CSV table of C-alpha atoms and ligand atoms in Angstrom, one decimal:
chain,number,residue,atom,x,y,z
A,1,UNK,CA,3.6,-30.1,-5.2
A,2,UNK,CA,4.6,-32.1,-8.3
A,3,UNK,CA,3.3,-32.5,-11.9
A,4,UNK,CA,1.5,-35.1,-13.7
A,5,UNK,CA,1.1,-34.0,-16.7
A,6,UNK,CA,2.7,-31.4,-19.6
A,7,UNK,CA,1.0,-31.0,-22.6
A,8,UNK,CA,1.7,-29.0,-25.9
A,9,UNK,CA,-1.4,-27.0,-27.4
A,10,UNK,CA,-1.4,-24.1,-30.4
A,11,UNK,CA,2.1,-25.5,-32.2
A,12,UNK,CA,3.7,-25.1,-29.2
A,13,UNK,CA,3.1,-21.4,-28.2
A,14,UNK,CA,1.0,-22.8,-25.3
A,15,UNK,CA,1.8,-25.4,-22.9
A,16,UNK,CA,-0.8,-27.2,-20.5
A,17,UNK,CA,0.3,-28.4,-16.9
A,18,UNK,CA,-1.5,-30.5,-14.5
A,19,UNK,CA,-0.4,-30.7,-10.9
A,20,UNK,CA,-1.0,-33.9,-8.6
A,21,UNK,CA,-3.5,-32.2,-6.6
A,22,UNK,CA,-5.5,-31.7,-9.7
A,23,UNK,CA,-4.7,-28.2,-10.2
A,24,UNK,CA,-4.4,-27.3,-14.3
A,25,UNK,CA,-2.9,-23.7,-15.5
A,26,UNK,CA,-1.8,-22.7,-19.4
A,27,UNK,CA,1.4,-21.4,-19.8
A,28,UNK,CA,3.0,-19.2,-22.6
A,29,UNK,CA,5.5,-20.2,-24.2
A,30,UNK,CA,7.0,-16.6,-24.4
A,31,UNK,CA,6.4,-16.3,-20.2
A,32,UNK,CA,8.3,-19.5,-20.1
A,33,UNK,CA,10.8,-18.5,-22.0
A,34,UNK,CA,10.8,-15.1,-20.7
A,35,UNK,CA,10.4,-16.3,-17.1
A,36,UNK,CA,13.9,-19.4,-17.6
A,37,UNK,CA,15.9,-19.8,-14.4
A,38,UNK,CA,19.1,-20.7,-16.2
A,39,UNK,CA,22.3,-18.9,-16.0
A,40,UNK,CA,22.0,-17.4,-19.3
A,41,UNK,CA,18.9,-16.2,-18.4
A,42,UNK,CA,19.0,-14.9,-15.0
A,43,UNK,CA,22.0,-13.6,-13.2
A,44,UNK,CA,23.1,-16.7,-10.1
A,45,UNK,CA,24.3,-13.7,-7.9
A,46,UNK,CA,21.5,-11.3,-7.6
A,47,UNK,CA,18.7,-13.5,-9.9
A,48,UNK,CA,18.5,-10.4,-12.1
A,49,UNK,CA,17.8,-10.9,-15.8
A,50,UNK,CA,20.4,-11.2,-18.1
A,51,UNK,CA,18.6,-10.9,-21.2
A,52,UNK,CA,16.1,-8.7,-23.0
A,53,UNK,CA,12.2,-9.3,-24.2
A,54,UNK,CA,13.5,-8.6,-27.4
A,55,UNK,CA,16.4,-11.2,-27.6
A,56,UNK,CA,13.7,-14.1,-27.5
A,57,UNK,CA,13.1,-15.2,-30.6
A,58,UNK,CA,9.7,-13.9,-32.8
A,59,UNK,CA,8.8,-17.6,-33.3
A,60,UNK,CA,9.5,-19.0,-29.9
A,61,UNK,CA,7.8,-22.0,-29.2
A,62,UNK,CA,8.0,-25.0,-26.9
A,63,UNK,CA,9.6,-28.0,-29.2
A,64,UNK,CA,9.3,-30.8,-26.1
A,65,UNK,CA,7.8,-30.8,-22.9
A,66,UNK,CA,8.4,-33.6,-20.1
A,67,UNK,CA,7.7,-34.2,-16.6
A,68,UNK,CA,11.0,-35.4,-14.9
A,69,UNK,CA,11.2,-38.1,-12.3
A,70,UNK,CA,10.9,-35.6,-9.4
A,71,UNK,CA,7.8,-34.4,-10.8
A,72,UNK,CA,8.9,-30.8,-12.1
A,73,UNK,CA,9.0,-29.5,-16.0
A,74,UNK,CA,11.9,-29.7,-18.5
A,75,UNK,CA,11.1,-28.0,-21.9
A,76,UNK,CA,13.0,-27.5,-24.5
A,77,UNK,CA,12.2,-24.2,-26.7
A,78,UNK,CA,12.9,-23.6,-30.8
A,79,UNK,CA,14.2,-22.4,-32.9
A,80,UNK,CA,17.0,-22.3,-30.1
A,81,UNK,CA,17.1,-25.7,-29.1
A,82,UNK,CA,17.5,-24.2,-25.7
A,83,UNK,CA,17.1,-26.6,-22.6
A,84,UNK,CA,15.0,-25.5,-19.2
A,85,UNK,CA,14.0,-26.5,-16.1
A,86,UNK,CA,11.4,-25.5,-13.9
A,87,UNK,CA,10.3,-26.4,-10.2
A,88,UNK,CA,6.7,-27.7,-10.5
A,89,UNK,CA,5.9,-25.5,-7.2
A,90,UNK,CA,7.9,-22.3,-8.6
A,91,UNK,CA,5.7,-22.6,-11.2
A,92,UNK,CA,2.1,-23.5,-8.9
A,93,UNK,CA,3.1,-20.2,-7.0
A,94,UNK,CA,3.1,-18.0,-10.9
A,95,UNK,CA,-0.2,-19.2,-12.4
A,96,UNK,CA,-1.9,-16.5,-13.9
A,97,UNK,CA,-4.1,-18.4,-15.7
A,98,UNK,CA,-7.2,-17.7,-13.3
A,99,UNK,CA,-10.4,-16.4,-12.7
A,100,UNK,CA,-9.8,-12.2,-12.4
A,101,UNK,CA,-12.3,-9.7,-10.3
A,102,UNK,CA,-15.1,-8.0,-12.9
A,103,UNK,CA,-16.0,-5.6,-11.3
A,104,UNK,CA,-13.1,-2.5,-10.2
A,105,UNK,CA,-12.7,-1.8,-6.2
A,106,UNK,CA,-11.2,-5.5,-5.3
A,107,UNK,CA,-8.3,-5.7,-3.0
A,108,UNK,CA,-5.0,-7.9,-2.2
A,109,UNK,CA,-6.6,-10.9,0.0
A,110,UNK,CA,-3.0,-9.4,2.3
A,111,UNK,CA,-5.7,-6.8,3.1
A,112,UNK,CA,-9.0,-6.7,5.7
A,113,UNK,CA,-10.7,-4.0,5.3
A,114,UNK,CA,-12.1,-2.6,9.1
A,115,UNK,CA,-14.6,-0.3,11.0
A,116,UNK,CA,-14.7,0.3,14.4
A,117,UNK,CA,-15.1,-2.7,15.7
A,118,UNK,CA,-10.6,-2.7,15.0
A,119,UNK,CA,-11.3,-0.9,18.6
A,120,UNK,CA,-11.0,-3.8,20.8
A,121,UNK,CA,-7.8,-5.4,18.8
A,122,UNK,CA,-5.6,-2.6,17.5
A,123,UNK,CA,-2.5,-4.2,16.5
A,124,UNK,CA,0.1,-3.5,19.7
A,125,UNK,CA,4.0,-4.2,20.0
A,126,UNK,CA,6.8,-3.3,22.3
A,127,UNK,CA,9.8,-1.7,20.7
A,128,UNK,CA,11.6,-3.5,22.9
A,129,UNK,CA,10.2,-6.8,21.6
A,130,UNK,CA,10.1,-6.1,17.8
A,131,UNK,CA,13.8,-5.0,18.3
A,132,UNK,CA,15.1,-8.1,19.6
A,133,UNK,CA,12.5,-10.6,17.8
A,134,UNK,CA,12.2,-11.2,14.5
A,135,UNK,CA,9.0,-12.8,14.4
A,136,UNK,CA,7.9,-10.2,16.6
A,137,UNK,CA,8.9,-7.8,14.1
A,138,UNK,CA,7.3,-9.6,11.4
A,139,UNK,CA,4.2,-10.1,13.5
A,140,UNK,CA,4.0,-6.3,13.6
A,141,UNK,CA,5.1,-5.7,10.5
A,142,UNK,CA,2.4,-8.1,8.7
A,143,UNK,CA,-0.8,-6.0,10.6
A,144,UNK,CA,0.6,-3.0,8.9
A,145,UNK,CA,0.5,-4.7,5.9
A,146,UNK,CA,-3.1,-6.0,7.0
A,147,UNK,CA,-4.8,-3.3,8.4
A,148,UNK,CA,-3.0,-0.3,7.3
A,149,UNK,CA,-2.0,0.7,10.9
A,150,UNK,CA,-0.8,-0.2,14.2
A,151,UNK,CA,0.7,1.2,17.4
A,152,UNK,CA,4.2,1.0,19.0
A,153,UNK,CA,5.1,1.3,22.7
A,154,UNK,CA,7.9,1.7,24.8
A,155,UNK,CA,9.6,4.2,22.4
A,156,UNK,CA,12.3,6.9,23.5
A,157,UNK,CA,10.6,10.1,24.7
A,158,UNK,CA,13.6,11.5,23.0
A,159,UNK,CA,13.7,13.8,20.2
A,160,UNK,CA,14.3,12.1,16.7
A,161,UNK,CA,13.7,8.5,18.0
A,162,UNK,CA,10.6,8.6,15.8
A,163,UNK,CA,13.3,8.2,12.7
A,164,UNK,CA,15.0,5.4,14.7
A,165,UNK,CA,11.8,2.7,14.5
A,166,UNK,CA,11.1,3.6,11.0
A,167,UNK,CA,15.0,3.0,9.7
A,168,UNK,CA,14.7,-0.5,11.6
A,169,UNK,CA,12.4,-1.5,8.9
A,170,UNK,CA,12.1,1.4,6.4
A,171,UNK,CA,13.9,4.2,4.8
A,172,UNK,CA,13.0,7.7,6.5
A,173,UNK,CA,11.2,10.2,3.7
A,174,UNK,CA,13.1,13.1,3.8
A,175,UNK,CA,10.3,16.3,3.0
A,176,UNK,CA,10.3,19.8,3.1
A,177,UNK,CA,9.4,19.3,6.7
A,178,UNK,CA,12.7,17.4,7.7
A,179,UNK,CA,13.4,14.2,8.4
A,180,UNK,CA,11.2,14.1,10.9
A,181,UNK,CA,8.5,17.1,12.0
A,182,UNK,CA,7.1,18.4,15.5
A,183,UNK,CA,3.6,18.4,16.0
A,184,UNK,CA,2.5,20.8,18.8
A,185,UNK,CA,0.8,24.2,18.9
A,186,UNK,CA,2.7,27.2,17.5
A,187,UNK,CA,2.5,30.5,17.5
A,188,UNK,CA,1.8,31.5,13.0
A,189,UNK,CA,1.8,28.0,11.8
A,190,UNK,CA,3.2,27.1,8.4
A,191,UNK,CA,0.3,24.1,8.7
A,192,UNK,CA,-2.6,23.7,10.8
A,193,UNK,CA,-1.5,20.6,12.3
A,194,UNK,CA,0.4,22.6,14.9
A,195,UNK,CA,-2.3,25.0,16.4
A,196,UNK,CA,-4.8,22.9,18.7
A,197,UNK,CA,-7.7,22.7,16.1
A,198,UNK,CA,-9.3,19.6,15.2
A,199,UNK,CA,-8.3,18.2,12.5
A,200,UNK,CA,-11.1,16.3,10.2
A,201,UNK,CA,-9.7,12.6,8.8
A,202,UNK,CA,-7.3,12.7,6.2
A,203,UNK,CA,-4.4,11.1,4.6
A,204,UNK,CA,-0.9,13.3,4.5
A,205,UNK,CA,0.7,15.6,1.8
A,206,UNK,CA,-1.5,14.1,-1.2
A,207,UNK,CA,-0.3,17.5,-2.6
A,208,UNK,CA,3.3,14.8,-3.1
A,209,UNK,CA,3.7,13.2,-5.8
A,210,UNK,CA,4.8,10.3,-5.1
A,211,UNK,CA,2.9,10.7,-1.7
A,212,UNK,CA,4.7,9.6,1.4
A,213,UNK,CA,3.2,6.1,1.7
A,214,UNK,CA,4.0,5.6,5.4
A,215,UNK,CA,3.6,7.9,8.1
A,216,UNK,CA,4.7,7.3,12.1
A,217,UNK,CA,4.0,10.0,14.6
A,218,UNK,CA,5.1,9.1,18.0
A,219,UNK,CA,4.0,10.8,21.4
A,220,UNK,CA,6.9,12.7,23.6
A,221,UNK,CA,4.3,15.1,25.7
A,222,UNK,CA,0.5,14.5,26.4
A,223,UNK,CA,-1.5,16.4,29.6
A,224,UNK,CA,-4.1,18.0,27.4
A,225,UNK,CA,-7.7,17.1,27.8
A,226,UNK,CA,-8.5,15.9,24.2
A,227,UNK,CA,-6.3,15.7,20.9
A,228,UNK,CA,-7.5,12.4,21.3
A,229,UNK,CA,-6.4,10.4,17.4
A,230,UNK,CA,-8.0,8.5,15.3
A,231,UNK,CA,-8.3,6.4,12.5
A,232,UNK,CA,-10.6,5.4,9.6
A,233,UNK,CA,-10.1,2.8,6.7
A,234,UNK,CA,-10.0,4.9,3.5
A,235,UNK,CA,-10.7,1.5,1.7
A,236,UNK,CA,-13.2,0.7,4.2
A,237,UNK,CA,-15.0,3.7,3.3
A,238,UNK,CA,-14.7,3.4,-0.3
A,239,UNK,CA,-16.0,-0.2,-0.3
A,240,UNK,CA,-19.0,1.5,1.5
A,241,UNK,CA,-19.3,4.3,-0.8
A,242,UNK,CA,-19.2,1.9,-3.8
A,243,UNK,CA,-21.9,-0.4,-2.4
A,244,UNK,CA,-24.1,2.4,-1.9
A,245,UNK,CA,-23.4,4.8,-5.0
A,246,UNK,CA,-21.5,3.2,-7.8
A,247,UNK,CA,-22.3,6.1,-9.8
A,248,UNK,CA,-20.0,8.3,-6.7
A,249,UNK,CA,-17.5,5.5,-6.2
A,250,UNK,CA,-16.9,6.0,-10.3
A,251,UNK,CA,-16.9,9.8,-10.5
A,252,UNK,CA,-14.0,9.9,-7.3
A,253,UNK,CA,-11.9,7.2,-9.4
A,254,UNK,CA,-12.3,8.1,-12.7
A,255,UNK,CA,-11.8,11.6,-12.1
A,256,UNK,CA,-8.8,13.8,-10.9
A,257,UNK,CA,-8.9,15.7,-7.8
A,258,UNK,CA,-5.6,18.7,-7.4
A,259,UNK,CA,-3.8,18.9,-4.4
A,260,UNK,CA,-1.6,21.9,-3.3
A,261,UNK,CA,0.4,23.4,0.0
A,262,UNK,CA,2.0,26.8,-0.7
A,263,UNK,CA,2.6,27.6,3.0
A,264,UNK,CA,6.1,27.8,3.8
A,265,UNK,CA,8.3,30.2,1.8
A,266,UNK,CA,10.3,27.9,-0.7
A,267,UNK,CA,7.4,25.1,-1.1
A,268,UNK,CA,4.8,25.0,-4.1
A,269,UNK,CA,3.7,21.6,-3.9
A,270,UNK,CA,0.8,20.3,-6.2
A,271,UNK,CA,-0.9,16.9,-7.2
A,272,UNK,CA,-3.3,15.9,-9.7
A,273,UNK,CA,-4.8,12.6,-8.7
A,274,UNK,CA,-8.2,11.0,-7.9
A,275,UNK,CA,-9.7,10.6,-4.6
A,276,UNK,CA,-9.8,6.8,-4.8
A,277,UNK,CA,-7.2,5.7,-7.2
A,278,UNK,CA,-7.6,2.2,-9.2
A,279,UNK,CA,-4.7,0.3,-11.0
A,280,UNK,CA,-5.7,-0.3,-14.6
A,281,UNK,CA,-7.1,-4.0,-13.4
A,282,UNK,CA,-9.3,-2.3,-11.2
A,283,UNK,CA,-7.6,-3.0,-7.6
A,284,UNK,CA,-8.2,-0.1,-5.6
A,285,UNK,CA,-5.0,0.9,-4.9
A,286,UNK,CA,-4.9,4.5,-2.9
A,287,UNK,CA,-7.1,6.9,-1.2
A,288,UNK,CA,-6.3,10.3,-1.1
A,289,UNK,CA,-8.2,12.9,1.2
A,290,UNK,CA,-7.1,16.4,3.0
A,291,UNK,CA,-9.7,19.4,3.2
A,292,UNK,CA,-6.8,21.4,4.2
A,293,UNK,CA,-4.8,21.2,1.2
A,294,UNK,CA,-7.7,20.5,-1.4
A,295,UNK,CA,-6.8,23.0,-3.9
A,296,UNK,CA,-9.6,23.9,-6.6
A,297,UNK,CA,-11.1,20.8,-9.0
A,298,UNK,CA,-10.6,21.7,-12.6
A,299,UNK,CA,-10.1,18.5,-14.5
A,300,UNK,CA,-14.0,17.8,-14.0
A,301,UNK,CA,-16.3,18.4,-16.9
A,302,UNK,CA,-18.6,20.9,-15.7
A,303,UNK,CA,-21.9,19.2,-16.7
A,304,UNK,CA,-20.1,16.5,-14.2
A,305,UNK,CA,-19.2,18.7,-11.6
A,306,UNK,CA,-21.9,18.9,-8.9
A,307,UNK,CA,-22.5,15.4,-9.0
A,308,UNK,CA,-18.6,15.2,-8.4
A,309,UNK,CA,-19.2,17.1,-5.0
A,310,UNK,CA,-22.1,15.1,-4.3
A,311,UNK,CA,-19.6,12.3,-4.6
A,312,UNK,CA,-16.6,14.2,-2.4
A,313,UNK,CA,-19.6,14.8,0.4
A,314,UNK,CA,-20.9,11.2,-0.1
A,315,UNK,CA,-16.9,10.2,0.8
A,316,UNK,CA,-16.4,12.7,3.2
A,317,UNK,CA,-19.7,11.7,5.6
A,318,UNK,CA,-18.6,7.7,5.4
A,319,UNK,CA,-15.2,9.2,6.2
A,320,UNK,CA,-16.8,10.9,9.3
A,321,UNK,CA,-19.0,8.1,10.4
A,322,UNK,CA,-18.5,7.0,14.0
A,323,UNK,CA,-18.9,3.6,13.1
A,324,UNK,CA,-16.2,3.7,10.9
A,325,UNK,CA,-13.5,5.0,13.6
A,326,UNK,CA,-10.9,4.0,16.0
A,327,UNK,CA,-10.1,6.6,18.7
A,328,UNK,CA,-7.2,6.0,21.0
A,329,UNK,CA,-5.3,9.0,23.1
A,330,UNK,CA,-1.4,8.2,22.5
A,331,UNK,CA,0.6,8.3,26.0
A,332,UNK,CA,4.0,9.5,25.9
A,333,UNK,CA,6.3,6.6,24.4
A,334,UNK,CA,3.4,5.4,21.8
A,335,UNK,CA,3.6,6.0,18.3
A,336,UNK,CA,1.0,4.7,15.7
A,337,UNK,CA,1.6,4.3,11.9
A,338,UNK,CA,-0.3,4.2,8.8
A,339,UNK,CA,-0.2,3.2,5.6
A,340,UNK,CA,-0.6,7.0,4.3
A,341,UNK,CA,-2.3,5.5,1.1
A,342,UNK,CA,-4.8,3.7,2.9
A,343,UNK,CA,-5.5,4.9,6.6
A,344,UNK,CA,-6.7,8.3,7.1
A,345,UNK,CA,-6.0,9.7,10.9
A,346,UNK,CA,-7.3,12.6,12.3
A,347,UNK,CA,-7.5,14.4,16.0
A,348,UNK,CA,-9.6,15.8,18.4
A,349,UNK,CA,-9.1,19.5,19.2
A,350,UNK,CA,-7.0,20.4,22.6
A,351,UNK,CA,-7.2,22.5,25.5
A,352,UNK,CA,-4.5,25.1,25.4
A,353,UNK,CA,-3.6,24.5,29.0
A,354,UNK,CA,-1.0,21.0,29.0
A,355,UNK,CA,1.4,20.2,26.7
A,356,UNK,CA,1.2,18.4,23.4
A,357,UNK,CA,3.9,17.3,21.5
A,358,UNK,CA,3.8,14.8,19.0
A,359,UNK,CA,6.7,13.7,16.3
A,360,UNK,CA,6.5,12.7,13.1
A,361,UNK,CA,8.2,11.2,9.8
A,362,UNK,CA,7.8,9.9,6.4
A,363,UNK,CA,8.7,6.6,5.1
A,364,UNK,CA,7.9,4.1,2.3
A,365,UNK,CA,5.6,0.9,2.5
A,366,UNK,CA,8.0,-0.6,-0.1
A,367,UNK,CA,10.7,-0.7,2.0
A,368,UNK,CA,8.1,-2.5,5.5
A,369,UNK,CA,7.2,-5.0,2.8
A,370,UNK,CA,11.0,-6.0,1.5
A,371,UNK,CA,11.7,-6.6,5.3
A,372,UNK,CA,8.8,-8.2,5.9
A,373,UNK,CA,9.2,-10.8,3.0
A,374,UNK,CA,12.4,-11.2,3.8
A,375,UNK,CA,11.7,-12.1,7.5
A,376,UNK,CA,9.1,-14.2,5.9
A,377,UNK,CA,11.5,-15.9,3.9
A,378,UNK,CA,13.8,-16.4,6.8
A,379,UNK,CA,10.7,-18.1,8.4
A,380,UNK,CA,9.0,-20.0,5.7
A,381,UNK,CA,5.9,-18.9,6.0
A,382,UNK,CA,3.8,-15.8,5.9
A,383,UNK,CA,3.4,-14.0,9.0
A,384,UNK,CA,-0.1,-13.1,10.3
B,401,LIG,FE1,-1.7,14.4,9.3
């Protein structure tokens, strides 16, 4: 990964590189700059950066540019006379100069999108393994990051051990439900997860803002016939509701839905986000869906607003569809996760005879994907 070629373009705000496998990117000179590895620039200790955009000069511009011997890039910038070097494949792995997705609804190529047919492979580990294993971990780790969910066995049937997996790789998500929550028919209910009801798909507390972006709920009791769970790609769905209504796809992203759970003394939790939420670039970024806690849609125009439900019920069938599902019953010692921004998870109603108990907690995606790039680092190379 070395360069051939550096050439100046536009007085020097621009800079053209050519690699030896042909590559070619432009460069700013004010991203160069910006972007210097050098000591005055970046801090050796913890690389962060020492200066500001605003201490780079107005008229920064690239005075010289040369290809050393080892094939990377030396520049040299003015008015500050300032020398820099950059790898050639440090800068290969930060070209932004590139063809971008038209059309909104793309995702990360980290991502595959799944229907049912995820049946027949559902991303399995041992706790025992992951524990001891890094690349086990990070083999785990990496099909949450693929497929938004996966399932754990061998897990303590004790209480709290839920919170023990997700601190090996995560930071637990303290709610107004605890650090970590039981699931399991009650007598008055503060939420209808615990009765024995069905629940219909959906993704948790969207009524948060930030929502919880990672959910585990592990499996301590099961002899009930049904509260069987499963699971449904919300960016499967969306990707299906986009290729067969654009016009619904649009009105669930470009409009906010309002989220709300009032029903525990103390707690007055509300949300105003879309169903499908894009970044500005137009990756789709989040799905957001929960009959239960739906609270009433009033930043619609009216004109708009029955084609908006047409929309929600467009989202809500694909969301239903069998062929869109993964159905699993979790023994005691399983635990699945989800990406709660992505993965929707639902269950089957229960017979009141048996026991159920299930645990859950909270927990961030940020922190799975700082462990898993830095056990990806460790082994140079992304896991798969
Ligand atoms: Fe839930």
């Amino acid at each position: 990964m070395t360069l051939t070629q550096a050439a100046i373009r536009e007085a020097g705000q621009v800079l053209d590189l050519t690699w030896k496998d042909g590559r070619k990117a432009r460069f700013d000179a004010i991203w160069l700059r910006d972007n210097a590895l050098d000591s005055a620039t970046r801090a050796p200790g913890n690389g962060q950066r020492l200066i500001t955009v605003l201490d780079i000069p107005d008229d920064i511009r690239v005075d010289s540019a040369s290809v050393s011997p080892s094939g990377d890039l030396n520049l040299i910038f003015a008015p500050e006379g300032k020398s820099v070097g950059y790898p050639a494949a440090w800068l290969a792995e930060r070209i932004y100069d590139r063809p971008r997705a038209a059309a909104g609804g793309w995702t990360d190529p980290a991502i595959e999108r799944w229907d049912a047919g995820l049946q027949a492979r559902i991303p399995r580990a041992e706790l025992g393994e992951i524990t001891v294993d890094r690349a086990a971990l990070g083999h785990w780790l990496a099909a949450v990051r693929r497929f938004g969910f996966a399932v754990l066995s061998g897990v303590p049937t004790t209480s709290g051990a839920v919170c023990d997996v997700a601190s090996a790789f995560a930071y637990v998500r303290e709610t107004n439900y605890g650090r970590w929550f039981d699931v399991r028919a009650e007598v008055n209910p503060t939420n209808l997860a615990y009765t024995n009801l069905g629940l219909q798909a959906h993704t948790d507390n969207p009524y948060r803002d930030p929502v919880p972006t990672l959910q585990l709920l592990a499996c301590l009791e099961n002899s009930v016939e049904g509260g069987d769970s499963i699971v449904v790609d919300g960016f499967k769905a969306a990707e299906r509701l986009q290729a067969a209504a654009p016009v619904h796809f649009d009105l669930l992203t470009r409009h906010c839905a309002r989220f709300e759970y009032a029903g525990s003394k103390g707690v007055r939790l509300q949300a105003r986000r879309p169903f499908i939420e894009l970044a500005p670039d137009g990756e789709l970024i989040a799905v957001r869906f929960n009959n239960r806690s739906a609270a009433p849609f009033v930043d619609v125009p009216q004109p708009l607003m029955r084609d908006f439900y047409a929309a929600y019920r467009h989202l809500a069938r694909l969301i239903e569809d069998p062929a869109l599902a993964v159905t699993f019953k979790l023994a005691p010692g399983e635990l699945f996760i989800v990406d709660n921004t992505r993965v929707l998870h639902a269950r089957k109603s229960f017979a009141s005879s048996g026991s159920r108990w299930l645990q859950g907690c909270y927990a961030d995606k940020d922190g799975l994907l700082s462990t898993l790039a830095v056990i990806e680092a460790e082994r140079g190379g992304v896991a798969s």
